[in-house]
Amino acid sequence: MSGLEFFVGHYAYWFVVALLVLGLYGMIVKRNFVKKLIGMTIFQVAVIIFFISSAVKKGATIPIADKAVGTAESGLYVNPLQHTLMLTAIVVGVATAGVGYALLVTIFRRFRTLNEPELMERMRREREAAEKQGNDA
Amino acid sequence: MHWELEVTLFIFLVAAALLALESRNLLTAVVSLTVFSFLSALLYVAMGAVDVGFTEAVVGGGVSGVLFVVTIFKTTRTCRD
């Protein structure tokens, strides 16, 4: 098997790995919380693409009963199991992201920043001020 | 099903993801993320998953984008990385 054939035969996996790495990079390296959420969304889409690409069959049609194709031979239809699972995953992912947006707005209202090191610094300062007040009282 | 179409969509998908992660303006990042979601919906349809495709187009390209824009207008638009 030549190199080009190997790439063409597995291209979905290469691109999925690239997207997974991009999502992880966004979640770990980026300091802005909005960028972290964007990384999470990219990671989630990469996982969904991985599942959907595992359902593809060569020469098969979409999983809707067609009179011209018939229902006797299931190999003529794409496997619909992964589709139903990923449908749920998309909806759950949006709910997760919605909780993330709510947390971002709450953090910004209290600390006026979305930058992680800055937020840590402000939290530390606030805690020290509270401790000092407790010692004085 | 058609590997040329899928590879083209994948390349645009990676480009949109890079743009969404690397832009300094958060509004640009969010619009790029919406483009990313819509391209992934096209990819699902190209892979034969029509139901997943339209759910992603509605939820990822619509609801998620609107929520993100609302979040950015309620917080800040600039970003240092």
Coordinates of N, CA and C in Angstrom, one line a residue:
Chain A
M1 N 0.8 -1.2 0.0 CA 0.0 0.0 0.0 C 0.9 1.3 0.0
S2 N 0.7 2.1 -1.0 CA 1.5 3.3 -1.1 C 1.1 4.4 -0.1
G3 N 1.9 5.4 0.1 CA 1.6 6.4 1.1 C 0.3 7.2 0.7
L4 N 0.2 7.5 -0.6 CA -1.0 8.3 -1.0 C -2.3 7.5 -0.7
E5 N -2.2 6.1 -1.1 CA -3.4 5.3 -0.8 C -3.8 5.2 0.7
F6 N -2.7 5.2 1.5 CA -2.9 5.1 2.9 C -3.6 6.4 3.4
F7 N -3.2 7.5 2.9 CA -3.8 8.8 3.3 C -5.2 8.9 2.8
V8 N -5.5 8.5 1.5 CA -6.8 8.6 1.0 C -7.8 7.7 1.7
G9 N -7.3 6.5 2.1 CA -8.1 5.5 2.7 C -8.5 5.9 4.1
H10 N -7.7 6.7 4.8 CA -8.0 7.1 6.2 C -8.1 8.6 6.4
Y11 N -8.4 9.4 5.4 CA -8.3 10.8 5.5 C -9.2 11.4 6.6
A12 N -10.4 10.7 6.8 CA -11.3 11.3 7.8 C -10.6 11.2 9.2
Y13 N -9.9 10.1 9.5 CA -9.2 10.0 10.8 C -8.1 11.1 11.0
W14 N -7.3 11.4 9.9 CA -6.3 12.4 10.0 C -6.9 13.7 10.3
F15 N -8.0 14.1 9.6 CA -8.6 15.4 9.9 C -9.3 15.4 11.3
V16 N -9.9 14.3 11.7 CA -10.5 14.3 13.0 C -9.4 14.5 14.1
V17 N -8.2 13.8 13.9 CA -7.1 14.0 14.9 C -6.7 15.5 14.9
A18 N -6.6 16.1 13.7 CA -6.2 17.5 13.6 C -7.2 18.4 14.4
L19 N -8.5 18.1 14.2 CA -9.5 18.9 14.9 C -9.5 18.7 16.4
L20 N -9.2 17.4 16.8 CA -9.1 17.1 18.3 C -7.9 17.9 18.9
V21 N -6.8 17.9 18.2 CA -5.6 18.6 18.7 C -5.9 20.1 18.8
L22 N -6.6 20.6 17.8 CA -6.9 22.0 17.8 C -7.8 22.4 19.0
G23 N -8.8 21.5 19.2 CA -9.7 21.7 20.4 C -9.0 21.7 21.7
L24 N -8.1 20.7 21.8 CA -7.4 20.6 23.1 C -6.5 21.8 23.3
Y25 N -5.8 22.2 22.2 CA -5.0 23.4 22.2 C -5.8 24.6 22.7
G26 N -7.0 24.8 22.2 CA -7.8 25.9 22.6 C -8.2 25.8 24.0
M27 N -8.5 24.6 24.5 CA -8.9 24.5 25.9 C -7.8 24.7 26.9
I28 N -6.5 24.2 26.5 CA -5.4 24.2 27.5 C -4.6 25.5 27.4
V29 N -4.2 25.9 26.1 CA -3.2 26.9 26.0 C -3.9 28.3 26.1
K30 N -5.1 28.5 25.5 CA -5.7 29.8 25.5 C -6.1 30.3 26.9
R31 N -5.9 31.6 27.1 CA -6.1 32.1 28.5 C -7.5 32.7 28.6
N32 N -8.2 33.0 27.5 CA -9.5 33.6 27.5 C -10.5 32.6 27.6
F33 N -11.5 32.8 28.5 CA -12.5 31.8 28.7 C -13.4 31.5 27.5
V34 N -13.7 32.6 26.7 CA -14.5 32.4 25.5 C -13.7 31.5 24.5
K35 N -12.4 31.7 24.4 CA -11.6 30.8 23.5 C -11.6 29.4 24.0
K36 N -11.6 29.2 25.3 CA -11.7 27.9 25.9 C -13.0 27.2 25.5
L37 N -14.1 27.9 25.5 CA -15.4 27.4 25.1 C -15.4 27.1 23.6
I38 N -14.8 27.9 22.8 CA -14.7 27.6 21.4 C -13.9 26.3 21.2
G39 N -12.8 26.2 21.9 CA -12.1 24.9 21.8 C -12.9 23.7 22.2
M40 N -13.7 23.9 23.2 CA -14.6 22.7 23.6 C -15.6 22.4 22.5
T41 N -16.1 23.4 21.8 CA -17.1 23.1 20.7 C -16.3 22.4 19.6
I42 N -15.1 22.8 19.3 CA -14.4 22.2 18.2 C -14.1 20.7 18.5
F43 N -13.7 20.5 19.8 CA -13.4 19.1 20.2 C -14.7 18.2 20.1
Q44 N -15.8 18.8 20.4 CA -17.1 18.1 20.4 C -17.4 17.7 18.9
V45 N -17.3 18.7 18.0 CA -17.5 18.4 16.6 C -16.6 17.4 16.1
A46 N -15.3 17.4 16.5 CA -14.4 16.3 16.0 C -14.9 14.9 16.4
V47 N -15.3 14.8 17.7 CA -15.8 13.5 18.1 C -17.0 13.1 17.3
I48 N -17.9 14.0 17.1 CA -19.1 13.7 16.3 C -18.8 13.2 14.9
I49 N -17.8 13.9 14.3 CA -17.4 13.6 12.9 C -16.8 12.2 12.9
F50 N -16.0 11.8 14.0 CA -15.4 10.5 14.1 C -16.5 9.4 14.1
F51 N -17.6 9.6 14.9 CA -18.7 8.6 14.9 C -19.4 8.6 13.6
I52 N -19.7 9.8 13.0 CA -20.5 9.8 11.7 C -19.7 9.1 10.6
S53 N -18.3 9.3 10.6 CA -17.5 8.7 9.5 C -17.4 7.2 9.7
S54 N -17.6 6.7 10.9 CA -17.6 5.2 11.1 C -18.9 4.6 10.6
A55 N -19.9 5.4 10.3 CA -21.2 4.8 9.8 C -21.2 4.7 8.3
V56 N -20.2 5.4 7.6 CA -20.2 5.4 6.1 C -20.0 4.0 5.5
K57 N -20.8 3.6 4.5 CA -20.5 2.4 3.8 C -20.3 2.8 2.3
K58 N -19.4 2.0 1.6 CA -19.2 2.3 0.2 C -20.4 1.9 -0.6
G59 N -20.9 2.9 -1.4 CA -22.0 2.6 -2.3 C -23.4 2.5 -1.6
A60 N -23.5 3.0 -0.3 CA -24.8 3.0 0.4 C -25.4 4.3 0.3
T61 N -26.8 4.3 0.5 CA -27.5 5.6 0.4 C -27.9 6.0 1.8
I62 N -28.6 7.1 1.9 CA -29.0 7.6 3.2 C -30.0 6.7 3.9
P63 N -30.1 6.6 5.2 CA -30.9 5.6 5.9 C -32.4 6.0 5.9
I64 N -33.0 6.2 4.7 CA -34.5 6.4 4.6 C -35.0 5.4 3.6
A65 N -36.0 4.6 4.0 CA -36.5 3.5 3.2 C -36.9 4.0 1.8
D66 N -36.3 3.4 0.8 CA -36.5 3.8 -0.6 C -37.1 2.6 -1.4
K67 N -38.2 2.8 -2.1 CA -38.8 1.7 -2.8 C -37.9 1.1 -3.9
A68 N -37.1 2.1 -4.5 CA -36.2 1.6 -5.6 C -35.1 0.8 -5.0
V69 N -34.7 1.0 -3.8 CA -33.6 0.2 -3.2 C -34.1 -1.0 -2.5
G70 N -35.3 -0.9 -1.8 CA -35.8 -2.1 -1.1 C -35.2 -2.2 0.3
T71 N -35.9 -2.9 1.1 CA -35.4 -3.0 2.5 C -34.9 -4.4 2.8
A72 N -34.8 -5.3 1.9 CA -34.3 -6.6 2.1 C -32.8 -6.6 2.4
E73 N -32.0 -5.8 1.7 CA -30.5 -5.7 1.9 C -30.1 -4.5 2.7
S74 N -29.8 -4.7 4.0 CA -29.5 -3.6 4.8 C -28.1 -3.0 4.5
G75 N -27.3 -3.7 3.7 CA -26.0 -3.1 3.3 C -26.1 -2.0 2.4
L76 N -27.3 -1.8 1.8 CA -27.4 -0.7 0.8 C -27.7 0.7 1.5
Y77 N -27.9 0.6 2.8 CA -28.2 1.9 3.6 C -27.0 2.1 4.5
V78 N -26.8 3.4 4.8 CA -25.8 3.8 5.8 C -26.3 3.4 7.1
N79 N -25.4 3.0 8.0 CA -25.7 2.6 9.4 C -26.3 3.7 10.2
P80 N -27.6 3.7 10.6 CA -28.2 4.8 11.3 C -28.0 4.9 12.8
L81 N -27.3 3.9 13.4 CA -27.1 3.8 14.9 C -26.3 5.0 15.3
Q82 N -25.2 5.3 14.7 CA -24.3 6.4 15.1 C -25.0 7.7 14.9
H83 N -25.9 7.8 13.9 CA -26.6 9.1 13.7 C -27.5 9.4 14.9
T84 N -28.2 8.4 15.4 CA -29.1 8.7 16.5 C -28.3 9.1 17.7
L85 N -27.2 8.4 18.0 CA -26.4 8.7 19.1 C -25.9 10.1 19.0
M86 N -25.4 10.5 17.8 CA -24.8 11.9 17.7 C -25.8 13.0 17.7
L87 N -27.0 12.6 17.3 CA -28.1 13.6 17.4 C -28.3 14.0 18.9
T88 N -28.3 13.0 19.8 CA -28.4 13.3 21.2 C -27.1 14.1 21.7
A89 N -26.0 13.7 21.2 CA -24.7 14.4 21.6 C -24.7 15.9 21.2
I90 N -25.3 16.2 20.1 CA -25.3 17.6 19.6 C -26.2 18.4 20.6
V91 N -27.4 17.9 20.9 CA -28.3 18.7 21.8 C -27.7 18.8 23.2
V92 N -27.1 17.7 23.7 CA -26.4 17.8 25.0 C -25.3 18.8 25.0
G93 N -24.5 18.8 23.9 CA -23.4 19.7 23.8 C -23.9 21.2 23.8
V94 N -25.0 21.5 23.2 CA -25.5 22.9 23.3 C -25.9 23.2 24.7
A95 N -26.5 22.3 25.4 CA -26.9 22.5 26.8 C -25.7 22.8 27.6
T96 N -24.6 22.0 27.4 CA -23.4 22.2 28.2 C -22.8 23.6 27.9
A97 N -22.8 23.9 26.6 CA -22.2 25.3 26.2 C -23.1 26.4 26.8
G98 N -24.4 26.2 26.9 CA -25.3 27.2 27.5 C -24.9 27.4 29.0
V99 N -24.7 26.3 29.7 CA -24.2 26.5 31.1 C -22.9 27.3 31.1
G100 N -22.0 27.0 30.1 CA -20.7 27.7 30.0 C -20.9 29.2 29.8
Y101 N -21.9 29.6 28.9 CA -22.1 31.0 28.7 C -22.6 31.7 30.0
A102 N -23.6 31.0 30.7 CA -24.1 31.6 31.9 C -23.0 31.8 32.9
L103 N -22.0 30.8 33.0 CA -20.9 31.0 34.0 C -20.0 32.1 33.6
L104 N -19.8 32.3 32.2 CA -19.0 33.4 31.8 C -19.6 34.7 32.2
V105 N -20.9 34.9 31.9 CA -21.6 36.2 32.3 C -21.5 36.4 33.8
T106 N -21.7 35.4 34.6 CA -21.6 35.5 36.0 C -20.2 35.9 36.5
I107 N -19.2 35.3 35.9 CA -17.8 35.6 36.3 C -17.5 37.1 35.9
F108 N -17.9 37.5 34.7 CA -17.6 38.8 34.3 C -18.3 39.9 35.1
R109 N -19.6 39.6 35.6 CA -20.3 40.6 36.4 C -19.6 40.7 37.7
R110 N -19.0 39.7 38.3 CA -18.4 39.8 39.6 C -16.9 40.3 39.5
F111 N -16.1 39.8 38.5 CA -14.7 40.2 38.5 C -14.3 41.1 37.4
R112 N -15.2 41.4 36.5 CA -14.9 42.3 35.3 C -13.7 41.8 34.5
T113 N -13.5 40.5 34.3 CA -12.5 40.0 33.4 C -12.9 38.6 33.0
L114 N -12.4 38.2 31.8 CA -12.5 36.9 31.3 C -11.2 36.2 31.1
N115 N -10.1 36.9 31.6 CA -8.7 36.3 31.4 C -8.4 35.5 32.6
E116 N -7.9 34.3 32.4 CA -7.7 33.4 33.5 C -6.7 33.8 34.5
P117 N -5.4 34.2 34.1 CA -4.5 34.7 35.1 C -5.0 35.9 35.9
E118 N -5.6 36.9 35.2 CA -6.2 38.0 35.8 C -7.2 37.7 36.8
L119 N -8.1 36.7 36.4 CA -9.2 36.3 37.3 C -8.6 35.7 38.6
M120 N -7.5 34.8 38.4 CA -6.9 34.2 39.6 C -6.4 35.3 40.5
E121 N -5.7 36.3 39.9 CA -5.1 37.4 40.7 C -6.2 38.1 41.5
R122 N -7.3 38.4 40.8 CA -8.4 39.2 41.5 C -9.0 38.4 42.6
M123 N -9.2 37.1 42.3 CA -9.8 36.2 43.4 C -8.9 36.2 44.6
R124 N -7.5 36.1 44.3 CA -6.6 36.0 45.5 C -6.6 37.3 46.3
R125 N -6.7 38.4 45.6 CA -6.7 39.7 46.2 C -8.0 39.9 47.1
E126 N -9.1 39.4 46.5 CA -10.4 39.5 47.2 C -10.3 38.7 48.5
R127 N -9.7 37.5 48.4 CA -9.7 36.6 49.5 C -8.8 37.2 50.6
E128 N -7.6 37.8 50.2 CA -6.7 38.4 51.2 C -7.4 39.5 51.9
A129 N -8.2 40.3 51.1 CA -8.9 41.5 51.7 C -9.9 41.0 52.7
A130 N -10.6 39.9 52.4 CA -11.6 39.4 53.3 C -10.9 38.8 54.6
E131 N -9.8 38.2 54.4 CA -9.1 37.6 55.6 C -8.6 38.8 56.5
K132 N -8.1 39.9 55.9 CA -7.6 41.0 56.6 C -8.7 41.6 57.4
Q133 N -9.9 41.7 56.8 CA -11.0 42.3 57.4 C -11.4 41.4 58.7
G134 N -11.3 40.1 58.5 CA -11.7 39.2 59.6 C -10.7 39.3 60.7
N135 N -9.4 39.6 60.4 CA -8.4 39.7 61.5 C -8.6 41.0 62.3
D136 N -9.0 42.1 61.5 CA -9.3 43.4 62.2 C -10.4 43.3 63.1
A137 N -11.5 42.6 62.7 CA -12.7 42.6 63.5 C -12.6 41.7 64.7
Chain B
M1 N -18.8 9.3 0.8 CA -19.4 8.9 -0.5 C -18.5 9.5 -1.6
H2 N -18.3 10.8 -1.6 CA -17.4 11.5 -2.6 C -16.2 12.0 -1.8
W3 N -15.1 11.4 -2.0 CA -14.0 11.7 -1.1 C -13.4 13.1 -1.4
E4 N -13.5 13.6 -2.7 CA -13.0 14.9 -3.0 C -13.8 16.0 -2.3
L5 N -15.1 15.8 -2.3 CA -16.0 16.8 -1.6 C -15.7 16.8 -0.1
E6 N -15.5 15.6 0.5 CA -15.2 15.5 1.9 C -13.9 16.1 2.3
V7 N -12.9 15.9 1.5 CA -11.5 16.4 1.8 C -11.6 17.9 1.7
T8 N -12.3 18.5 0.7 CA -12.4 19.9 0.6 C -13.1 20.5 1.8
L9 N -14.2 19.9 2.2 CA -14.9 20.4 3.4 C -14.0 20.3 4.6
F10 N -13.3 19.2 4.8 CA -12.4 19.1 5.9 C -11.4 20.2 6.0
I11 N -10.8 20.5 4.8 CA -9.7 21.5 4.8 C -10.3 22.9 5.2
F12 N -11.5 23.2 4.7 CA -12.2 24.5 5.1 C -12.5 24.4 6.6
L13 N -12.9 23.2 7.1 CA -13.3 23.1 8.5 C -12.1 23.4 9.4
V14 N -10.9 22.8 9.0 CA -9.7 23.1 9.8 C -9.3 24.6 9.8
A15 N -9.5 25.2 8.6 CA -9.2 26.6 8.4 C -10.1 27.5 9.3
A16 N -11.4 27.1 9.3 CA -12.3 27.9 10.1 C -12.0 27.7 11.6
A17 N -11.6 26.5 12.0 CA -11.3 26.3 13.4 C -10.1 27.1 13.8
L18 N -9.1 27.1 12.9 CA -7.9 27.9 13.2 C -8.2 29.4 13.4
L19 N -9.0 29.9 12.4 CA -9.4 31.3 12.5 C -10.2 31.6 13.8
A20 N -11.1 30.7 14.2 CA -11.9 30.9 15.4 C -11.0 30.9 16.6
L21 N -9.9 30.1 16.6 CA -9.0 30.1 17.8 C -8.0 31.2 17.8
E22 N -7.6 31.7 16.7 CA -6.5 32.6 16.6 C -6.8 34.1 16.5
S23 N -8.1 34.4 16.2 CA -8.4 35.9 16.0 C -8.5 36.6 17.3
R24 N -8.0 37.9 17.3 CA -8.0 38.7 18.6 C -9.4 39.2 18.9
N25 N -10.2 39.5 17.9 CA -11.5 40.0 18.1 C -12.5 38.8 18.4
L26 N -13.1 38.9 19.5 CA -14.0 37.7 19.8 C -15.2 37.6 18.9
L27 N -15.7 38.7 18.4 CA -16.8 38.6 17.5 C -16.4 37.9 16.2
T28 N -15.2 38.2 15.7 CA -14.7 37.4 14.5 C -14.6 35.9 14.9
A29 N -14.1 35.6 16.1 CA -14.0 34.2 16.5 C -15.3 33.5 16.5
V30 N -16.4 34.2 17.0 CA -17.7 33.6 17.1 C -18.3 33.4 15.7
V31 N -18.1 34.4 14.8 CA -18.6 34.2 13.4 C -17.9 33.1 12.7
S32 N -16.6 32.9 13.0 CA -15.8 31.8 12.4 C -16.3 30.5 13.0
L33 N -16.7 30.5 14.2 CA -17.2 29.3 14.8 C -18.5 28.9 14.2
T34 N -19.4 29.9 13.9 CA -20.6 29.6 13.2 C -20.4 29.0 11.8
V35 N -19.4 29.6 11.1 CA -19.0 29.0 9.8 C -18.6 27.6 10.0
F36 N -17.8 27.3 11.0 CA -17.3 26.0 11.3 C -18.4 25.0 11.5
S37 N -19.4 25.5 12.3 CA -20.6 24.6 12.6 C -21.3 24.3 11.3
F38 N -21.5 25.3 10.5 CA -22.3 25.1 9.2 C -21.5 24.2 8.3
L39 N -20.2 24.3 8.2 CA -19.4 23.5 7.3 C -19.4 22.0 7.8
S40 N -19.5 21.8 9.2 CA -19.6 20.5 9.7 C -20.9 19.9 9.4
A41 N -22.0 20.7 9.4 CA -23.3 20.3 9.0 C -23.3 19.8 7.5
L42 N -22.6 20.5 6.6 CA -22.5 20.1 5.2 C -21.7 18.8 5.2
L43 N -20.7 18.6 6.0 CA -19.9 17.4 6.0 C -20.8 16.2 6.5
Y44 N -21.6 16.4 7.5 CA -22.5 15.3 7.9 C -23.4 14.9 6.7
V45 N -24.0 15.9 6.0 CA -24.9 15.5 4.9 C -24.1 14.8 3.8
A46 N -22.8 15.2 3.6 CA -22.0 14.5 2.6 C -21.7 13.1 3.0
M47 N -21.7 12.8 4.3 CA -21.4 11.5 4.8 C -22.7 10.7 4.9
G48 N -23.8 11.2 4.5 CA -25.1 10.5 4.5 C -25.9 10.6 5.8
A49 N -25.5 11.5 6.7 CA -26.3 11.7 8.0 C -27.1 12.9 7.8
V50 N -28.3 12.9 7.1 CA -29.1 14.1 6.9 C -29.7 14.6 8.2
D51 N -30.1 13.7 9.1 CA -30.8 14.2 10.3 C -29.8 14.9 11.2
V52 N -28.6 14.4 11.3 CA -27.6 15.0 12.1 C -27.2 16.4 11.4
G53 N -27.2 16.4 10.1 CA -26.8 17.6 9.4 C -27.8 18.7 9.7
F54 N -29.1 18.5 9.6 CA -30.0 19.6 9.8 C -30.0 20.0 11.3
T55 N -29.9 19.0 12.2 CA -29.8 19.4 13.6 C -28.6 20.3 13.9
E56 N -27.5 19.9 13.3 CA -26.3 20.8 13.5 C -26.4 22.1 12.9
A57 N -27.1 22.2 11.7 CA -27.3 23.5 11.1 C -28.2 24.4 11.9
V58 N -29.2 23.8 12.5 CA -30.1 24.6 13.4 C -29.5 25.0 14.7
V59 N -29.0 24.0 15.4 CA -28.5 24.2 16.7 C -27.1 24.8 16.8
G60 N -26.2 24.2 16.0 CA -24.8 24.8 16.0 C -24.7 26.1 15.3
G61 N -25.3 26.2 14.1 CA -25.2 27.5 13.4 C -26.1 28.5 13.8
G62 N -27.3 28.2 14.5 CA -28.2 29.2 14.9 C -28.2 29.5 16.3
V63 N -28.7 28.5 17.1 CA -28.9 28.8 18.6 C -27.6 29.1 19.3
S64 N -26.6 28.2 19.0 CA -25.3 28.4 19.6 C -24.6 29.7 19.3
G65 N -24.7 30.1 18.0 CA -24.2 31.4 17.6 C -24.8 32.6 18.2
V66 N -26.2 32.5 18.3 CA -26.9 33.6 18.9 C -26.5 33.7 20.4
L67 N -26.5 32.6 21.1 CA -26.1 32.6 22.5 C -24.7 33.2 22.7
F68 N -23.8 32.8 21.8 CA -22.4 33.3 21.9 C -22.3 34.8 21.7
V69 N -23.1 35.3 20.7 CA -23.1 36.8 20.5 C -23.6 37.5 21.7
V70 N -24.7 37.0 22.3 CA -25.3 37.6 23.5 C -24.3 37.6 24.6
T71 N -23.6 36.5 24.8 CA -22.5 36.4 25.9 C -21.5 37.5 25.6
I72 N -21.0 37.7 24.4 CA -20.0 38.6 24.1 C -20.5 40.0 24.3
F73 N -21.7 40.3 24.0 CA -22.2 41.7 24.2 C -22.4 42.0 25.6
K74 N -22.7 40.9 26.4 CA -22.9 41.1 27.9 C -21.5 41.2 28.6
T75 N -20.4 40.7 28.0 CA -19.1 40.8 28.6 C -18.2 41.7 27.9
T76 N -17.1 41.1 27.3 CA -16.1 42.0 26.6 C -15.8 41.4 25.2
R77 N -15.4 42.3 24.3 CA -15.1 41.8 23.0 C -13.7 41.6 22.7
T78 N -12.8 42.1 23.5 CA -11.4 42.0 23.2 C -10.8 40.8 23.9
C79 N -9.7 40.4 23.3 CA -9.0 39.1 23.8 C -7.6 39.2 23.5
R80 N -6.7 38.9 24.5 CA -5.2 39.1 24.2 C -4.6 37.8 23.5
D81 N -5.2 36.7 23.5 CA -4.6 35.6 22.8 C -5.6 34.9 21.8

